[in-house]
Amino acid sequence: DVQLVESGGDLVQPGGSLRLSCAASGYTFSTFAMTWVRQAPGKGLEWVSTVSGTGLSTWYVDSVKGRFTISRDNSRSTLYLQMNRLRVEDTALYYCAKPSSWDNDAFDIWGQGTMVTVSS
Amino acid sequence: QSVLTQPPSASGTPGQRVTISCSGSSSNARRNTVNWYQQVPGTAPKLLIYNNNQRPSGVPDRFSGSKSGTSASLAISGLQSEDEADYYCAAWDDSLSGHVFGTGTKVTIL
């Protein structure tokens, strides 16, 4: 079965750093772009970042540009999100998601999410 | 910021048909395909419709999607109690160079 498992969420102070991981299994990881989506408590879904299958191309929502870095290790089938200079408004459940095919952006597989809380 | 606008809520009785709109712009819904997700509170989103009107395997044909111009719609026919959830449209936005999700619509079964 195709599966995504996130980890790394925690309580962190404003200005702090955190690295999220997403372990993939059940498919050829390097074939697909991967995406992080977040959801603040009681709010809607927000796209955060996407990385291409090779890891050479990345895209970010404006609010995290310069603070977050998406990367992947295809040898370990693992996606990462390095989060620096965290703000209170970054508090959210962070999901990793996989598209249904190499040439579309419909996310058919989602992890269970990992919670990031930014608070003093 | 969300550039795909949805009504905050929709409702219907069991068996009825409900339609949810998703209003975008030329940089997202007009140029790119629209996908729809269903999220039951406390669970991860589930892909419901992709490429404007395609259903993934396992999604009942009660769910259908359409797109015209800068807007898309999700229709749920024969409403069932398990359809009570939040629904989001999504698309790539060429101007933002990123994905955008709709504002979300909460569907309530009366």
PDB file of C-alpha atoms in Angstrom:
ATOM      1  CA  ASP A   1       0.000   0.000   0.000  1.00  0.00           C
ATOM      2  CA  VAL A   2       1.113   3.538  -0.705  1.00  0.00           C
ATOM      3  CA  GLN A   3       1.695   5.347   2.569  1.00  0.00           C
ATOM      4  CA  LEU A   4       3.010   8.668   3.834  1.00  0.00           C
ATOM      5  CA  VAL A   5       4.007   9.134   7.466  1.00  0.00           C
ATOM      6  CA  GLU A   6       4.927  12.576   8.795  1.00  0.00           C
ATOM      7  CA  SER A   7       6.976  13.264  11.893  1.00  0.00           C
ATOM      8  CA  GLY A   8       8.863  16.076  13.575  1.00  0.00           C
ATOM      9  CA  GLY A   9       6.063  18.325  14.734  1.00  0.00           C
ATOM     10  CA  ASP A  10       6.522  19.919  18.134  1.00  0.00           C
ATOM     11  CA  LEU A  11       5.972  22.965  20.323  1.00  0.00           C
ATOM     12  CA  VAL A  12       8.555  25.620  19.501  1.00  0.00           C
ATOM     13  CA  GLN A  13       9.069  29.253  20.486  1.00  0.00           C
ATOM     14  CA  PRO A  14       8.693  32.079  17.976  1.00  0.00           C
ATOM     15  CA  GLY A  15      11.927  32.475  16.053  1.00  0.00           C
ATOM     16  CA  GLY A  16      12.815  28.827  16.515  1.00  0.00           C
ATOM     17  CA  SER A  17      13.407  26.067  13.996  1.00  0.00           C
ATOM     18  CA  LEU A  18      11.963  22.669  13.261  1.00  0.00           C
ATOM     19  CA  ARG A  19      12.451  20.005  10.606  1.00  0.00           C
ATOM     20  CA  LEU A  20       9.527  17.915   9.450  1.00  0.00           C
ATOM     21  CA  SER A  21       9.941  14.560   7.734  1.00  0.00           C
ATOM     22  CA  CYS A  22       7.608  12.526   5.557  1.00  0.00           C
ATOM     23  CA  ALA A  23       8.505   8.890   4.992  1.00  0.00           C
ATOM     24  CA  ALA A  24       7.015   7.411   1.827  1.00  0.00           C
ATOM     25  CA  SER A  25       6.502   3.755   1.001  1.00  0.00           C
ATOM     26  CA  GLY A  26       4.757   1.570  -1.530  1.00  0.00           C
ATOM     27  CA  TYR A  27       5.747   3.412  -4.719  1.00  0.00           C
ATOM     28  CA  THR A  28       8.738   4.779  -6.628  1.00  0.00           C
ATOM     29  CA  PHE A  29       9.296   7.940  -4.610  1.00  0.00           C
ATOM     30  CA  SER A  30      11.550   9.721  -7.096  1.00  0.00           C
ATOM     31  CA  THR A  31       8.934   9.589  -9.856  1.00  0.00           C
ATOM     32  CA  PHE A  32       6.602  12.074  -8.208  1.00  0.00           C
ATOM     33  CA  ALA A  33       6.754  15.658  -7.024  1.00  0.00           C
ATOM     34  CA  MET A  34       5.870  16.016  -3.342  1.00  0.00           C
ATOM     35  CA  THR A  35       3.979  18.719  -1.521  1.00  0.00           C
ATOM     36  CA  TRP A  36       3.441  20.094   1.976  1.00  0.00           C
ATOM     37  CA  VAL A  37      -0.009  21.432   2.870  1.00  0.00           C
ATOM     38  CA  ARG A  38      -0.909  22.923   6.243  1.00  0.00           C
ATOM     39  CA  GLN A  39      -4.104  23.572   8.136  1.00  0.00           C
ATOM     40  CA  ALA A  40      -4.270  25.985  11.044  1.00  0.00           C
ATOM     41  CA  PRO A  41      -6.660  24.992  13.849  1.00  0.00           C
ATOM     42  CA  GLY A  42     -10.233  25.487  12.676  1.00  0.00           C
ATOM     43  CA  LYS A  43      -9.104  26.898   9.327  1.00  0.00           C
ATOM     44  CA  GLY A  44      -8.895  25.747   5.720  1.00  0.00           C
ATOM     45  CA  LEU A  45      -6.166  24.072   3.737  1.00  0.00           C
ATOM     46  CA  GLU A  46      -3.121  26.078   2.665  1.00  0.00           C
ATOM     47  CA  TRP A  47      -0.497  24.915   0.184  1.00  0.00           C
ATOM     48  CA  VAL A  48       2.996  25.478   1.578  1.00  0.00           C
ATOM     49  CA  SER A  49       5.575  24.085  -0.822  1.00  0.00           C
ATOM     50  CA  THR A  50       6.247  21.593  -3.618  1.00  0.00           C
ATOM     51  CA  VAL A  51       9.449  19.925  -4.774  1.00  0.00           C
ATOM     52  CA  SER A  52       9.979  18.172  -8.086  1.00  0.00           C
ATOM     53  CA  GLY A  53      10.847  14.492  -8.288  1.00  0.00           C
ATOM     54  CA  THR A  54      14.522  15.234  -8.780  1.00  0.00           C
ATOM     55  CA  GLY A  55      14.570  17.829  -6.034  1.00  0.00           C
ATOM     56  CA  LEU A  56      15.956  20.443  -8.394  1.00  0.00           C
ATOM     57  CA  SER A  57      12.818  22.589  -8.602  1.00  0.00           C
ATOM     58  CA  THR A  58      10.957  24.029  -5.642  1.00  0.00           C
ATOM     59  CA  TRP A  59       7.999  26.331  -5.136  1.00  0.00           C
ATOM     60  CA  TYR A  60       6.783  28.120  -1.992  1.00  0.00           C
ATOM     61  CA  VAL A  61       3.833  30.164  -0.794  1.00  0.00           C
ATOM     62  CA  ASP A  62       4.919  33.768  -0.308  1.00  0.00           C
ATOM     63  CA  SER A  63       4.466  33.692   3.467  1.00  0.00           C
ATOM     64  CA  VAL A  64       7.220  31.100   3.956  1.00  0.00           C
ATOM     65  CA  LYS A  65       9.701  32.132   1.280  1.00  0.00           C
ATOM     66  CA  GLY A  66      13.137  32.684   2.791  1.00  0.00           C
ATOM     67  CA  ARG A  67      12.175  30.855   5.996  1.00  0.00           C
ATOM     68  CA  PHE A  68      11.206  27.335   4.902  1.00  0.00           C
ATOM     69  CA  THR A  69      13.176  24.940   2.721  1.00  0.00           C
ATOM     70  CA  ILE A  70      11.700  21.856   1.097  1.00  0.00           C
ATOM     71  CA  SER A  71      13.989  19.002   0.132  1.00  0.00           C
ATOM     72  CA  ARG A  72      13.969  15.277  -0.475  1.00  0.00           C
ATOM     73  CA  ASP A  73      16.247  12.287  -0.198  1.00  0.00           C
ATOM     74  CA  ASN A  74      15.184   9.888  -2.912  1.00  0.00           C
ATOM     75  CA  SER A  75      17.542   7.209  -1.618  1.00  0.00           C
ATOM     76  CA  ARG A  76      15.607   7.238   1.662  1.00  0.00           C
ATOM     77  CA  SER A  77      12.150   7.937   0.112  1.00  0.00           C
ATOM     78  CA  THR A  78      11.820  10.832   2.503  1.00  0.00           C
ATOM     79  CA  LEU A  79      10.553  14.382   2.111  1.00  0.00           C
ATOM     80  CA  TYR A  80      11.634  17.196   4.422  1.00  0.00           C
ATOM     81  CA  LEU A  81      10.545  20.671   5.399  1.00  0.00           C
ATOM     82  CA  GLN A  82      13.108  22.765   7.234  1.00  0.00           C
ATOM     83  CA  MET A  83      11.270  25.540   9.035  1.00  0.00           C
ATOM     84  CA  ASN A  84      13.296  28.493  10.359  1.00  0.00           C
ATOM     85  CA  ARG A  85      12.317  31.794  11.996  1.00  0.00           C
ATOM     86  CA  LEU A  86       8.973  30.285  12.934  1.00  0.00           C
ATOM     87  CA  ARG A  87       6.048  32.592  13.630  1.00  0.00           C
ATOM     88  CA  VAL A  88       2.890  32.130  15.669  1.00  0.00           C
ATOM     89  CA  GLU A  89       0.935  32.077  12.408  1.00  0.00           C
ATOM     90  CA  ASP A  90       2.853  28.980  11.279  1.00  0.00           C
ATOM     91  CA  THR A  91       0.954  26.976  13.904  1.00  0.00           C
ATOM     92  CA  ALA A  92      -0.841  24.254  11.971  1.00  0.00           C
ATOM     93  CA  LEU A  93      -1.186  20.586  11.169  1.00  0.00           C
ATOM     94  CA  TYR A  94       1.285  19.890   8.380  1.00  0.00           C
ATOM     95  CA  TYR A  95       0.432  17.241   5.794  1.00  0.00           C
ATOM     96  CA  CYS A  96       2.642  15.808   3.087  1.00  0.00           C
ATOM     97  CA  ALA A  97       0.862  14.793  -0.091  1.00  0.00           C
ATOM     98  CA  LYS A  98       1.607  12.877  -3.287  1.00  0.00           C
ATOM     99  CA  PRO A  99       0.023  13.530  -6.687  1.00  0.00           C
ATOM    100  CA  SER A 100      -1.935  10.778  -8.387  1.00  0.00           C
ATOM    101  CA  SER A 101       0.380  10.758 -11.409  1.00  0.00           C
ATOM    102  CA  TRP A 102       3.662  12.313 -12.484  1.00  0.00           C
ATOM    103  CA  ASP A 103       1.908  14.843 -14.704  1.00  0.00           C
ATOM    104  CA  ASN A 104      -0.849  16.210 -12.497  1.00  0.00           C
ATOM    105  CA  ASP A 105      -1.282  18.030  -9.223  1.00  0.00           C
ATOM    106  CA  ALA A 106      -4.217  16.101  -7.750  1.00  0.00           C
ATOM    107  CA  PHE A 107      -3.106  14.809  -4.362  1.00  0.00           C
ATOM    108  CA  ASP A 108      -4.479  11.318  -3.924  1.00  0.00           C
ATOM    109  CA  ILE A 109      -2.321  10.211  -1.013  1.00  0.00           C
ATOM    110  CA  TRP A 110      -1.990  12.218   2.199  1.00  0.00           C
ATOM    111  CA  GLY A 111      -0.213  11.515   5.446  1.00  0.00           C
ATOM    112  CA  GLN A 112      -1.922  11.768   8.806  1.00  0.00           C
ATOM    113  CA  GLY A 113      -0.274  15.105   9.538  1.00  0.00           C
ATOM    114  CA  THR A 114       2.167  16.353  12.152  1.00  0.00           C
ATOM    115  CA  MET A 115       1.315  19.254  14.466  1.00  0.00           C
ATOM    116  CA  VAL A 116       3.516  22.321  14.715  1.00  0.00           C
ATOM    117  CA  THR A 117       2.731  24.758  17.510  1.00  0.00           C
ATOM    118  CA  VAL A 118       4.599  28.055  17.686  1.00  0.00           C
ATOM    119  CA  SER A 119       4.068  29.726  21.019  1.00  0.00           C
ATOM    120  CA  SER A 120       5.994  31.350  23.828  1.00  0.00           C
TER     121      SER A 120
ATOM    122  CA  GLN B   1      -4.195  34.055   0.629  1.00  0.00           C
ATOM    123  CA  SER B   2      -6.959  32.113  -1.080  1.00  0.00           C
ATOM    124  CA  VAL B   3      -7.854  33.162  -4.612  1.00  0.00           C
ATOM    125  CA  LEU B   4     -10.492  30.473  -5.075  1.00  0.00           C
ATOM    126  CA  THR B   5     -13.759  31.533  -3.490  1.00  0.00           C
ATOM    127  CA  GLN B   6     -16.354  29.062  -2.239  1.00  0.00           C
ATOM    128  CA  PRO B   7     -19.565  29.574  -0.289  1.00  0.00           C
ATOM    129  CA  PRO B   8     -18.894  28.935   3.412  1.00  0.00           C
ATOM    130  CA  SER B   9     -21.758  26.522   3.789  1.00  0.00           C
ATOM    131  CA  ALA B  10     -24.276  24.375   1.957  1.00  0.00           C
ATOM    132  CA  SER B  11     -26.924  21.996   3.212  1.00  0.00           C
ATOM    133  CA  GLY B  12     -29.562  19.555   2.127  1.00  0.00           C
ATOM    134  CA  THR B  13     -31.719  16.699   3.284  1.00  0.00           C
ATOM    135  CA  PRO B  14     -30.859  13.068   2.527  1.00  0.00           C
ATOM    136  CA  GLY B  15     -31.436  12.304  -1.127  1.00  0.00           C
ATOM    137  CA  GLN B  16     -31.234  15.918  -2.264  1.00  0.00           C
ATOM    138  CA  ARG B  17     -28.682  17.436  -4.626  1.00  0.00           C
ATOM    139  CA  VAL B  18     -26.204  20.064  -3.497  1.00  0.00           C
ATOM    140  CA  THR B  19     -23.894  22.144  -5.679  1.00  0.00           C
ATOM    141  CA  ILE B  20     -20.771  23.942  -4.484  1.00  0.00           C
ATOM    142  CA  SER B  21     -19.201  26.681  -6.564  1.00  0.00           C
ATOM    143  CA  CYS B  22     -15.533  27.606  -6.826  1.00  0.00           C
ATOM    144  CA  SER B  23     -14.823  31.006  -8.310  1.00  0.00           C
ATOM    145  CA  GLY B  24     -11.315  31.670  -9.567  1.00  0.00           C
ATOM    146  CA  SER B  25      -9.534  33.704 -12.210  1.00  0.00           C
ATOM    147  CA  SER B  26      -7.724  33.438 -15.515  1.00  0.00           C
ATOM    148  CA  SER B  27      -4.477  32.534 -13.768  1.00  0.00           C
ATOM    149  CA  ASN B  28      -5.853  29.486 -11.990  1.00  0.00           C
ATOM    150  CA  ALA B  29      -9.211  27.900 -12.819  1.00  0.00           C
ATOM    151  CA  ARG B  30      -9.351  29.073 -16.432  1.00  0.00           C
ATOM    152  CA  ARG B  31      -5.870  27.871 -17.421  1.00  0.00           C
ATOM    153  CA  ASN B  32      -5.425  24.865 -15.148  1.00  0.00           C
ATOM    154  CA  THR B  33      -7.364  21.853 -14.024  1.00  0.00           C
ATOM    155  CA  VAL B  34      -9.447  22.013 -10.862  1.00  0.00           C
ATOM    156  CA  ASN B  35      -9.430  19.294  -8.222  1.00  0.00           C
ATOM    157  CA  TRP B  36     -11.829  18.756  -5.339  1.00  0.00           C
ATOM    158  CA  TYR B  37     -11.155  17.346  -1.888  1.00  0.00           C
ATOM    159  CA  GLN B  38     -13.434  16.121   0.879  1.00  0.00           C
ATOM    160  CA  GLN B  39     -12.307  16.447   4.484  1.00  0.00           C
ATOM    161  CA  VAL B  40     -14.195  14.865   7.332  1.00  0.00           C
ATOM    162  CA  PRO B  41     -13.223  16.732  10.547  1.00  0.00           C
ATOM    163  CA  GLY B  42     -10.251  15.139  12.257  1.00  0.00           C
ATOM    164  CA  THR B  43      -9.068  13.292   9.142  1.00  0.00           C
ATOM    165  CA  ALA B  44      -6.789  14.034   6.204  1.00  0.00           C
ATOM    166  CA  PRO B  45      -8.318  15.373   2.980  1.00  0.00           C
ATOM    167  CA  LYS B  46      -9.455  12.867   0.371  1.00  0.00           C
ATOM    168  CA  LEU B  47      -9.266  13.434  -3.389  1.00  0.00           C
ATOM    169  CA  LEU B  48     -12.787  13.520  -4.758  1.00  0.00           C
ATOM    170  CA  ILE B  49     -12.492  14.921  -8.298  1.00  0.00           C
ATOM    171  CA  TYR B  50      -9.409  15.536 -10.443  1.00  0.00           C
ATOM    172  CA  ASN B  51      -8.868  17.116 -13.857  1.00  0.00           C
ATOM    173  CA  ASN B  52     -12.131  19.086 -13.452  1.00  0.00           C
ATOM    174  CA  ASN B  53     -14.481  16.128 -13.746  1.00  0.00           C
ATOM    175  CA  GLN B  54     -12.697  12.808 -13.213  1.00  0.00           C
ATOM    176  CA  ARG B  55     -13.449  10.559 -10.263  1.00  0.00           C
ATOM    177  CA  PRO B  56     -10.690   8.466  -8.679  1.00  0.00           C
ATOM    178  CA  SER B  57     -11.398   4.816  -8.242  1.00  0.00           C
ATOM    179  CA  GLY B  58     -13.703   4.247  -5.303  1.00  0.00           C
ATOM    180  CA  VAL B  59     -15.428   7.634  -5.350  1.00  0.00           C
ATOM    181  CA  PRO B  60     -19.185   7.171  -5.855  1.00  0.00           C
ATOM    182  CA  ASP B  61     -20.699   8.553  -9.041  1.00  0.00           C
ATOM    183  CA  ARG B  62     -22.946  10.715  -6.860  1.00  0.00           C
ATOM    184  CA  PHE B  63     -20.047  13.152  -6.950  1.00  0.00           C
ATOM    185  CA  SER B  64     -19.450  15.068 -10.163  1.00  0.00           C
ATOM    186  CA  GLY B  65     -17.346  18.028 -11.181  1.00  0.00           C
ATOM    187  CA  SER B  66     -17.497  20.592 -13.950  1.00  0.00           C
ATOM    188  CA  LYS B  67     -15.678  23.705 -15.054  1.00  0.00           C
ATOM    189  CA  SER B  68     -16.595  26.662 -17.195  1.00  0.00           C
ATOM    190  CA  GLY B  69     -14.368  29.665 -17.701  1.00  0.00           C
ATOM    191  CA  THR B  70     -12.954  30.810 -14.383  1.00  0.00           C
ATOM    192  CA  SER B  71     -15.363  28.810 -12.247  1.00  0.00           C
ATOM    193  CA  ALA B  72     -15.799  25.199 -11.255  1.00  0.00           C
ATOM    194  CA  SER B  73     -18.555  23.306  -9.489  1.00  0.00           C
ATOM    195  CA  LEU B  74     -18.931  20.167  -7.421  1.00  0.00           C
ATOM    196  CA  ALA B  75     -22.306  18.477  -7.342  1.00  0.00           C
ATOM    197  CA  ILE B  76     -23.376  15.888  -4.820  1.00  0.00           C
ATOM    198  CA  SER B  77     -26.540  14.057  -5.746  1.00  0.00           C
ATOM    199  CA  GLY B  78     -28.471  11.693  -3.523  1.00  0.00           C
ATOM    200  CA  LEU B  79     -27.034  13.255  -0.370  1.00  0.00           C
ATOM    201  CA  GLN B  80     -26.086  10.800   2.342  1.00  0.00           C
ATOM    202  CA  SER B  81     -25.227  11.343   5.987  1.00  0.00           C
ATOM    203  CA  GLU B  82     -21.604  10.413   5.362  1.00  0.00           C
ATOM    204  CA  ASP B  83     -21.282  13.325   2.919  1.00  0.00           C
ATOM    205  CA  GLU B  84     -21.279  15.755   5.839  1.00  0.00           C
ATOM    206  CA  ALA B  85     -17.775  17.217   5.570  1.00  0.00           C
ATOM    207  CA  ASP B  86     -15.734  20.170   4.372  1.00  0.00           C
ATOM    208  CA  TYR B  87     -15.088  20.446   0.644  1.00  0.00           C
ATOM    209  CA  TYR B  88     -12.212  22.301  -1.018  1.00  0.00           C
ATOM    210  CA  CYS B  89     -11.444  23.101  -4.630  1.00  0.00           C
ATOM    211  CA  ALA B  90      -7.824  23.554  -5.689  1.00  0.00           C
ATOM    212  CA  ALA B  91      -5.793  24.504  -8.728  1.00  0.00           C
ATOM    213  CA  TRP B  92      -2.348  25.649  -9.775  1.00  0.00           C
ATOM    214  CA  ASP B  93      -2.072  29.419 -10.084  1.00  0.00           C
ATOM    215  CA  ASP B  94       0.267  30.609 -12.830  1.00  0.00           C
ATOM    216  CA  SER B  95       0.606  34.125 -11.404  1.00  0.00           C
ATOM    217  CA  LEU B  96       1.506  32.911  -7.924  1.00  0.00           C
ATOM    218  CA  SER B  97       3.532  29.934  -9.199  1.00  0.00           C
ATOM    219  CA  GLY B  98       1.872  27.794  -6.582  1.00  0.00           C
ATOM    220  CA  HIS B  99      -1.163  25.773  -5.694  1.00  0.00           C
ATOM    221  CA  VAL B 100      -4.180  27.478  -4.254  1.00  0.00           C
ATOM    222  CA  PHE B 101      -7.006  25.947  -2.278  1.00  0.00           C
ATOM    223  CA  GLY B 102     -10.500  27.298  -2.124  1.00  0.00           C
ATOM    224  CA  THR B 103     -11.896  28.862   1.023  1.00  0.00           C
ATOM    225  CA  GLY B 104     -13.799  25.681   1.799  1.00  0.00           C
ATOM    226  CA  THR B 105     -17.486  24.785   2.054  1.00  0.00           C
ATOM    227  CA  LYS B 106     -19.026  22.986   4.991  1.00  0.00           C
ATOM    228  CA  VAL B 107     -21.797  20.669   3.884  1.00  0.00           C
ATOM    229  CA  THR B 108     -24.433  19.873   6.478  1.00  0.00           C
ATOM    230  CA  ILE B 109     -27.037  17.148   6.152  1.00  0.00           C
ATOM    231  CA  LEU B 110     -30.310  18.387   7.614  1.00  0.00           C
TER     232      LEU B 110
END
